[in-house]
Coordinates of C-alpha atoms in Angstrom, one line a residue:
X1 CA 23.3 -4.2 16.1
X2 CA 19.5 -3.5 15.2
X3 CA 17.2 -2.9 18.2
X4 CA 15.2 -6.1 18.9
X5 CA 12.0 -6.8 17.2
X6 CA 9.1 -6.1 20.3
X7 CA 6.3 -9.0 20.6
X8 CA 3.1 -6.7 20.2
X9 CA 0.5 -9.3 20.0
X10 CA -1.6 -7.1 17.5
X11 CA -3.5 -9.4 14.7
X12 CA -4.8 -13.3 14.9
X13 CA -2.8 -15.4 12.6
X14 CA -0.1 -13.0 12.4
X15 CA 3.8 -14.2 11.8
X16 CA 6.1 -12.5 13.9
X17 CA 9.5 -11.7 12.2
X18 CA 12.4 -12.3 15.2
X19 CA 15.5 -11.1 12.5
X20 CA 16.6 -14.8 12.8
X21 CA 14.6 -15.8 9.9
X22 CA 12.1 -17.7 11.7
X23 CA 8.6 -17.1 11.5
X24 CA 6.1 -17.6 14.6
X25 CA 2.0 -17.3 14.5
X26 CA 1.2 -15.1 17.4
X27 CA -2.6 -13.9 18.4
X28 CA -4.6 -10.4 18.4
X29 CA -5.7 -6.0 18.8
X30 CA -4.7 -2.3 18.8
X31 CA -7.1 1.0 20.3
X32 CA -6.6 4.1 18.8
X33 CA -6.1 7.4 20.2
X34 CA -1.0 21.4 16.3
X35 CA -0.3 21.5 13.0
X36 CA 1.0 24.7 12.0
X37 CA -3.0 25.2 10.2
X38 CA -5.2 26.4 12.9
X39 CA -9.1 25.1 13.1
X40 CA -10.2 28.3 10.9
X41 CA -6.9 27.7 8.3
X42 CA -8.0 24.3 7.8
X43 CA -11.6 24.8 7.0
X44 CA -10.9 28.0 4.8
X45 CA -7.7 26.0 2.8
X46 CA -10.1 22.9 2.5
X47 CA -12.9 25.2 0.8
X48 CA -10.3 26.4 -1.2
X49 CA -8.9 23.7 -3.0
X50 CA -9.1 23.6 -6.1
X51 CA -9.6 20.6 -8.6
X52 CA -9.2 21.9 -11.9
X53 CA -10.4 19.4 -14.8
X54 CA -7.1 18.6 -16.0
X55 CA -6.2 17.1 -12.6
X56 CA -8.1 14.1 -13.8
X57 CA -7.2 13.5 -16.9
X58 CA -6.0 9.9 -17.6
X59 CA -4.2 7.6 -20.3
X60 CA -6.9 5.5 -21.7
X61 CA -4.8 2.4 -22.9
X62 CA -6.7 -1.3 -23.4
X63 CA -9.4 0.5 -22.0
X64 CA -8.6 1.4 -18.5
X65 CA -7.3 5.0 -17.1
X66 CA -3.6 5.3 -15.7
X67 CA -2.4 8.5 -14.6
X68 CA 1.0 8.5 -16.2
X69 CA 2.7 7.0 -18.7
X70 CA 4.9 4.8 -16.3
X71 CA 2.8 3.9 -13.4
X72 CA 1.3 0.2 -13.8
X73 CA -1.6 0.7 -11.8
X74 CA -4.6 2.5 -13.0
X75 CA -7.0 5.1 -11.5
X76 CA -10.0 4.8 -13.1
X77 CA -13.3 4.5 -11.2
X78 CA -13.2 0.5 -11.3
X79 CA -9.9 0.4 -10.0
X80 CA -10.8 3.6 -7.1
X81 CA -14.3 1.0 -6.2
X82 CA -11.4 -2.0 -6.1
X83 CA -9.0 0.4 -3.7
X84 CA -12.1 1.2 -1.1
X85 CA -12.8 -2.4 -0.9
X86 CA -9.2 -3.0 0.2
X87 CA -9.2 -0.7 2.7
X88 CA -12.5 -2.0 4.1
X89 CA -10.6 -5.2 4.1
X90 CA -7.5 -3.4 5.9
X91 CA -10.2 -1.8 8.6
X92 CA -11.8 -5.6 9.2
X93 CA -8.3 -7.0 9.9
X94 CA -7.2 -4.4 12.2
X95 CA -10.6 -4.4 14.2
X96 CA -11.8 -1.1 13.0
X97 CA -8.3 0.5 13.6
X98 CA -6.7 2.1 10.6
X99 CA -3.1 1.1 11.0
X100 CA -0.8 -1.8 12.5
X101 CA 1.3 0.5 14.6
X102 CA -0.9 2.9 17.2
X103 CA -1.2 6.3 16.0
X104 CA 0.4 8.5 18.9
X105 CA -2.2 10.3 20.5
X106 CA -0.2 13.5 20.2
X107 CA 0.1 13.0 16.7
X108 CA 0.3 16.7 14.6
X109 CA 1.2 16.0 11.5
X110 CA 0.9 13.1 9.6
X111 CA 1.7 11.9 6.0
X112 CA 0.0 9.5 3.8
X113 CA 2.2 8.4 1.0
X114 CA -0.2 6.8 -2.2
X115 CA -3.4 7.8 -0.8
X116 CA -5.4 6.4 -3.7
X117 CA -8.6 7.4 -3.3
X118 CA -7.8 8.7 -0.2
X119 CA -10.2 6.6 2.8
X120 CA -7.4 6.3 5.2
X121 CA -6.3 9.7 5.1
X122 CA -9.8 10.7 5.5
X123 CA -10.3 8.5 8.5
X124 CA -7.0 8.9 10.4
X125 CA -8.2 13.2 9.8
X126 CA -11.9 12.3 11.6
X127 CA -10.3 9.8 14.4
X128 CA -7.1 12.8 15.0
X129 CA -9.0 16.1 14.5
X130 CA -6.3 18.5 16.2
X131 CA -3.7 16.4 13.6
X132 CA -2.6 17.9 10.2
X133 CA -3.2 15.3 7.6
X134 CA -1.4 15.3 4.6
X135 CA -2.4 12.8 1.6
X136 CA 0.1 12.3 -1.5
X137 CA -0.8 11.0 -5.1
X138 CA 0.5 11.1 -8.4
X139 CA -3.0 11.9 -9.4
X140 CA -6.1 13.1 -7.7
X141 CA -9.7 11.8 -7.6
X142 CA -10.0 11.8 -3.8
X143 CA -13.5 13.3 -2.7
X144 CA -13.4 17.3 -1.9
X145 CA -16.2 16.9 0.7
X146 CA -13.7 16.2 3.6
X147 CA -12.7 16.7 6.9
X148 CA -10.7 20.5 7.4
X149 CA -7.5 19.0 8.7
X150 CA -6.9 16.3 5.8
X151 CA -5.1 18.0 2.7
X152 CA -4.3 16.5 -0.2
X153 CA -1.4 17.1 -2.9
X154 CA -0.2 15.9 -6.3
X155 CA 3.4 15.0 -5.7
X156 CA 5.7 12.0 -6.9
X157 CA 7.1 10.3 -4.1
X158 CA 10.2 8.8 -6.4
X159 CA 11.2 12.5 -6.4
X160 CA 12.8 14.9 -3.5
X161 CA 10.1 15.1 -0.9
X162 CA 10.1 19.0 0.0
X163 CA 8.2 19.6 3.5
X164 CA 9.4 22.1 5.8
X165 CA 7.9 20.6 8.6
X166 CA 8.3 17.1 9.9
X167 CA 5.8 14.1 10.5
X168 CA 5.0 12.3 13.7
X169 CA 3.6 9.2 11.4
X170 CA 4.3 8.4 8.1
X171 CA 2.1 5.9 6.2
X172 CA 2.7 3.7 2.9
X173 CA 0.3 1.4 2.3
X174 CA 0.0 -0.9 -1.0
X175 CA 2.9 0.3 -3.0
X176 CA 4.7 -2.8 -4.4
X177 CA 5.7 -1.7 -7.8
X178 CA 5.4 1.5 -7.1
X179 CA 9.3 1.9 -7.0
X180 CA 12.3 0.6 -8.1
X181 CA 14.6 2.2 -5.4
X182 CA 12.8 1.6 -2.6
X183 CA 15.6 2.6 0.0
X184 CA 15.4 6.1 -1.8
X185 CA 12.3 6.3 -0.1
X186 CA 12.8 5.5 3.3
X187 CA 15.8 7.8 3.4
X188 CA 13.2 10.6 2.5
X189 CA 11.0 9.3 5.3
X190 CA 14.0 9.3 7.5
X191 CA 14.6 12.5 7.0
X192 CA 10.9 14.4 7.5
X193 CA 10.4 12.6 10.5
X194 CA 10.5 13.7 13.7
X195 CA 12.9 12.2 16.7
X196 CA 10.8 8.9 17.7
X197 CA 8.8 9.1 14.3
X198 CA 7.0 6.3 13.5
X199 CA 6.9 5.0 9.7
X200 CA 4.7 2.6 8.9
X201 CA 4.7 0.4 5.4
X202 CA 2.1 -2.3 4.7
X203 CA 2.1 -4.4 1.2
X204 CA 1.0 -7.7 -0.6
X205 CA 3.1 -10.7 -2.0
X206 CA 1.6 -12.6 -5.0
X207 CA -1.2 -14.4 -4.0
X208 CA -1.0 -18.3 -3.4
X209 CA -3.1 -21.4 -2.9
X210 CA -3.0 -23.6 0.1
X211 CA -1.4 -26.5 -1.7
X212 CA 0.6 -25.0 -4.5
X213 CA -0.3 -26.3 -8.3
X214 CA 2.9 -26.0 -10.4
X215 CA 1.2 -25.7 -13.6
X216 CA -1.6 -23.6 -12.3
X217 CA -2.7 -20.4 -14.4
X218 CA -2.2 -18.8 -11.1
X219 CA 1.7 -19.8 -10.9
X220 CA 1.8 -18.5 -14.6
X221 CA 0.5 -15.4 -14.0
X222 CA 2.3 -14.7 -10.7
X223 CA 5.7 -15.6 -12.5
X224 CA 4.8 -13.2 -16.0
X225 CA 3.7 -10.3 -13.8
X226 CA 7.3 -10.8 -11.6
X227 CA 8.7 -10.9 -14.9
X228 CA 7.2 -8.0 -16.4
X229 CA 8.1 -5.8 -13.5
X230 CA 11.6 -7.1 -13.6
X231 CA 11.7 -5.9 -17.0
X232 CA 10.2 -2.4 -15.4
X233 CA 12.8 -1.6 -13.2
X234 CA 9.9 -1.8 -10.7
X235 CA 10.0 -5.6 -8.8
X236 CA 6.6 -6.6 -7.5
X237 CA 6.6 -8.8 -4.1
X238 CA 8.2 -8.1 -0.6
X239 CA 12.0 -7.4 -0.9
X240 CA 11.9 -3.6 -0.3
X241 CA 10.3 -4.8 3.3
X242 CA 13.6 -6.8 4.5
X243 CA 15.6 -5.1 7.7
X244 CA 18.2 -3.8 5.5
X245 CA 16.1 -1.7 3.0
X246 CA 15.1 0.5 6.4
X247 CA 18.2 0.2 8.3
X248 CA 20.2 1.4 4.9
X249 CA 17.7 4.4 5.2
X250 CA 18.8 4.9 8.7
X251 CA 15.6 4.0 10.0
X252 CA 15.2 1.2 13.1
X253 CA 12.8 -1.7 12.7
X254 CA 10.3 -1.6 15.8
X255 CA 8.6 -4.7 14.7
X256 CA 7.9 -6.6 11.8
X257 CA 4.3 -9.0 11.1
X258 CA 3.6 -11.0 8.0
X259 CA -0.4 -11.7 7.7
X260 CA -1.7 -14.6 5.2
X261 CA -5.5 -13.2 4.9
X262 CA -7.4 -15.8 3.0
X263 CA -9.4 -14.9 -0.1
X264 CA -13.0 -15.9 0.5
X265 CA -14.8 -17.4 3.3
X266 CA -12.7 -20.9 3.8
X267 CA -11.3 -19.4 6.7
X268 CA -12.9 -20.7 9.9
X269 CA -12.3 -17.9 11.7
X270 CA -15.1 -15.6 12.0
X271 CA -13.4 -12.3 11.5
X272 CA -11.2 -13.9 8.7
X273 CA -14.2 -14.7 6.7
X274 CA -15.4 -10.9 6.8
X275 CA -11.4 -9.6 5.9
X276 CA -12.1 -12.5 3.5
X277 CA -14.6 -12.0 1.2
X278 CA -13.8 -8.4 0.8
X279 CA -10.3 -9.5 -0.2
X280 CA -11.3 -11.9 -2.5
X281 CA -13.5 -9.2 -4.5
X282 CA -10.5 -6.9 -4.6
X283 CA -8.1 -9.5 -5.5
X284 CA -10.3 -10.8 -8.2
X285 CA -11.1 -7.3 -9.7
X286 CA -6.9 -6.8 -9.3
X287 CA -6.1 -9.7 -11.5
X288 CA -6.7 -7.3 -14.7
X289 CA -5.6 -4.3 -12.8
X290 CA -1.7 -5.4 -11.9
X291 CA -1.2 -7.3 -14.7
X292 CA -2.6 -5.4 -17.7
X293 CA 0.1 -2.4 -18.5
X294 CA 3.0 -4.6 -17.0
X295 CA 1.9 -7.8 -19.8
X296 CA 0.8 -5.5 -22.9
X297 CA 3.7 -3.5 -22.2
X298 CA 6.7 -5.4 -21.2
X299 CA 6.3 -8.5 -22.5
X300 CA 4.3 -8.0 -25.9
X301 CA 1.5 -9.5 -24.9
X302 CA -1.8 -8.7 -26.3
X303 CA -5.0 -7.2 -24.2
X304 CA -7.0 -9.9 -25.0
X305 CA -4.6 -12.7 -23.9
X306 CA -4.1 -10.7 -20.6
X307 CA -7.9 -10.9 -20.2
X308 CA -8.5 -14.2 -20.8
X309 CA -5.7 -15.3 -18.5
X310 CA -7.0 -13.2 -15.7
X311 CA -10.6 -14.9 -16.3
X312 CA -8.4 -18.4 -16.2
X313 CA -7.1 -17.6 -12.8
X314 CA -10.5 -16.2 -11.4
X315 CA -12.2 -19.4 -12.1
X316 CA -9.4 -20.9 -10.0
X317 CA -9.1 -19.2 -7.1
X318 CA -12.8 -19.5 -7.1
X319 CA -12.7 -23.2 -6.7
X320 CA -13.6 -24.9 -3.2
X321 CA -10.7 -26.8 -3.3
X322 CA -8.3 -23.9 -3.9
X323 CA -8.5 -22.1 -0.4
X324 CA -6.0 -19.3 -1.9
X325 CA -4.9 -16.6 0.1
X326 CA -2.7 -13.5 -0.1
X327 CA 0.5 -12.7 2.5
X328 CA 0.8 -9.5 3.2
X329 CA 3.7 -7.8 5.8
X330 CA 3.3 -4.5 8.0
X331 CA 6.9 -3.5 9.2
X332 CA 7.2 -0.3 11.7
X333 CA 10.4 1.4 11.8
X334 CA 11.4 4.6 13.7
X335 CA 13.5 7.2 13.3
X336 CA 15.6 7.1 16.7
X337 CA 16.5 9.9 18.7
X338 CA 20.8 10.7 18.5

C-alpha cells in the first residue's frame, strides 16, 4: 500500500491529489534553505569548461533550430527567451522559491534533468553554494558566466544515466514529450538517489478555456498536436505523472498538486495576474514551438498551415471572453530507505 499523500499547503489555487481520484483546492508557501568538488575545484573546472562551436550547432527546419533530429522542441534563441519567461513564471507561482518540494538544506548534490537554458540550475547553485549542481541537456547554450558549483553536461536522459555519485534532489521540470518511456526514467532517478532522496517532476497539460468551445481552433490544435505525438512514440499531456509510473520505478509518491495558472490577467488574484501574464507570453510564443516539428512531421502538414493555425488560436486565447488557462501538476516522490 503507497504511503499517504501529506497535506503541505504549498501554492493558492492548488488541487491536492488524495490517490482516491478526487481533487481538492487547498491554499499557499515554501522557504528555502560537500560535493566531492571542493570551493577551489569548482571555480577552476567552471573556468575550464569548454564550449566548443560545434556544441551549438542546430537543425534549421521551417526555420527554427532543434538540436536533434528527433526532439520536437527547439533551441533556438526564440525558444531559450520563451524558456526564461517560463521559469520567471515558475519563480512568481512558488513565491520566489525555485521548486514545489523544499530543497533540504543539507543538500550536496543535486541534478537538474532538461535544464534548457539552464535558470534554475543557476539559481538553486547561488541559493545552495556548498551544493554540487549538476545541469543535463541534449544540447548546450546555457550561459558560461556562472556560479563555480553549477556544472553543466550534454547527456541524453532516455539513455543509461552513469553517475558515480548519488543526488539528494533530482529535478525534471517541463519535459512532456520528451519521452516515450517515462517509467525508464524514474527507475534511473531511483537508482542515483540517495536513501530519503527527493525527486521532483513538474509539467503542463494542453491548455484550456474556462468554458470549453468544441469547435474551437484551440480544441483542434490541442487534439492534432496529441495526435502527432501519438504518432511519435512520445505522448504529450500528464499520464507519465500518475502514482503508478513512480511506484513502477520503485519510487514513493510524497505528495502530488495539480495548479490551473491562468493565461493573462483575468485572474483576480493578485499574484495570479503576475504568474499570469508571463504565462500567457510563453504560452503564446509556444503555440509554434510544440506544434511545428510534431505537425510538419507526423502528420504532413505544411509549415505554413501550422503557422496560420497557431496565429488562429492566439487570437483566441486572446479574447476577453476566453479566460484560458493551462493545468500543470508537481508530484514529489522519494526514494525510501530499506
Amino acid at each position: 500500500m503507497a504511503d499517504p499523500i501529506e497535506v503541505d499547503p504549498h501554492i493558492s489555487g492548488a488541487r491536492e491529489d488524495t490517490g482516491d481520484g478526487q481533487d481538492r483546492t487547498i491554499d499557499d508557501p515554501q522557504t528555502p534553505g560537500s560535493g566531492h568538488h571542493s570551493s577551489e575545484e569548482f571555480q577552476s573546472s567552471t573556468k575550464s569548461l569548454s564550449l566548443s562551436g560545434s556544441v551549438y550547432e542546430q537543425i534549421l527546419e521551417n526555420g527554427r533550430g532543434y538540436a536533434n533530429e528527433s526532439y520536437f522542441m527547439p533551441c533556438d534563441e526564440q525558444e531559450q527567451t520563451r524558456l526564461a519567461i517560463v521559469h520567471q513564471c515558475f519563480t512568481s507561482v512558488f513565491n520566489g522559491q525555485l521548486s514545489f518540494q523544499s530543497i533540504p538544506r543539507g543538500a550536496k548534490r543535486i541534478l537538474d534533468i532538461g535544464t534548457g537554458t539552464g535558470d534554475w540550475a543557476i539559481a538553486v547553485a547561488e541559493r545552495f553554494p556548498n551544493a554540487e549542481v549538476t545541469a543535463t541537456d541534449i544540447t548546450c547554450f546555457q550561459p558560461t558566466d556562472v556560479p563555480p558549483n553549477v556544472f553543466f553536461e550534454i547527456d541524453d536522459a532516455r539513455e543509461e544515466w552513469t553517475y558515480t555519485e548519488p543526488f539528494d534532489f533530482i529535478h525534471i521540470r517541463g519535459l512532456s514529450g520528451a519521452f516515450s518511456d517515462w517509467t525508464a526514467v524514474y527507475a534511473e532517478a531511483y537508482k542515483h538517489l540517495q536513501a530519503n532522496g527527493i525527486l521532483e517532476v513538474a509539467d503542463f497539460d494542453a491548455v484550456r478555456l474556462t468554458e470549453p468551445v468544441a469547435d474551437s481552433y484551440l480544441s483542434l490544435y490541442n487534439g492534432a498536436c496529441a495526435s502527432a505525438a501519438e504518432k511519435s512514440d512520445n505522448p504529450l499531456g500528464l499520464d507519465h505523472m500518475r502514482r503508478t509510473s513512480f511506484e513502477s520505478a520503485g519510487l514513493s509518491i510524497a505528495k502530488s498538486r495539480t495548479l490551473e495558472i491562468p493565461l493573462g490577467t483575468w485572474s483576480p488574484d493578485p499574484r495570479k495576474k503576475v504568474a499570469g501574464k508571463m504565462a500567457l507570453i510563453a504560452t503564446l510564443e509556444g503555440l509554434e514551438a510544440t506544434s511545428l516539428r510534431l505537425l510538419t512531421r507526423h502528420m504532413d502538414w505544411k509549415a505554413e498551415d501550422v503557422r496560420d493555425l497557431c496565429g488562429k488560436v492566439q487570437e483566441e486565447l486572446m479574447r476577453p471572453e476566453a479566460r484560458p488557462f493551462i493545468p500543470c501538476q508537481f508530484t514529489v516522490a522519494r526514494k525510501l530507505m530499506i
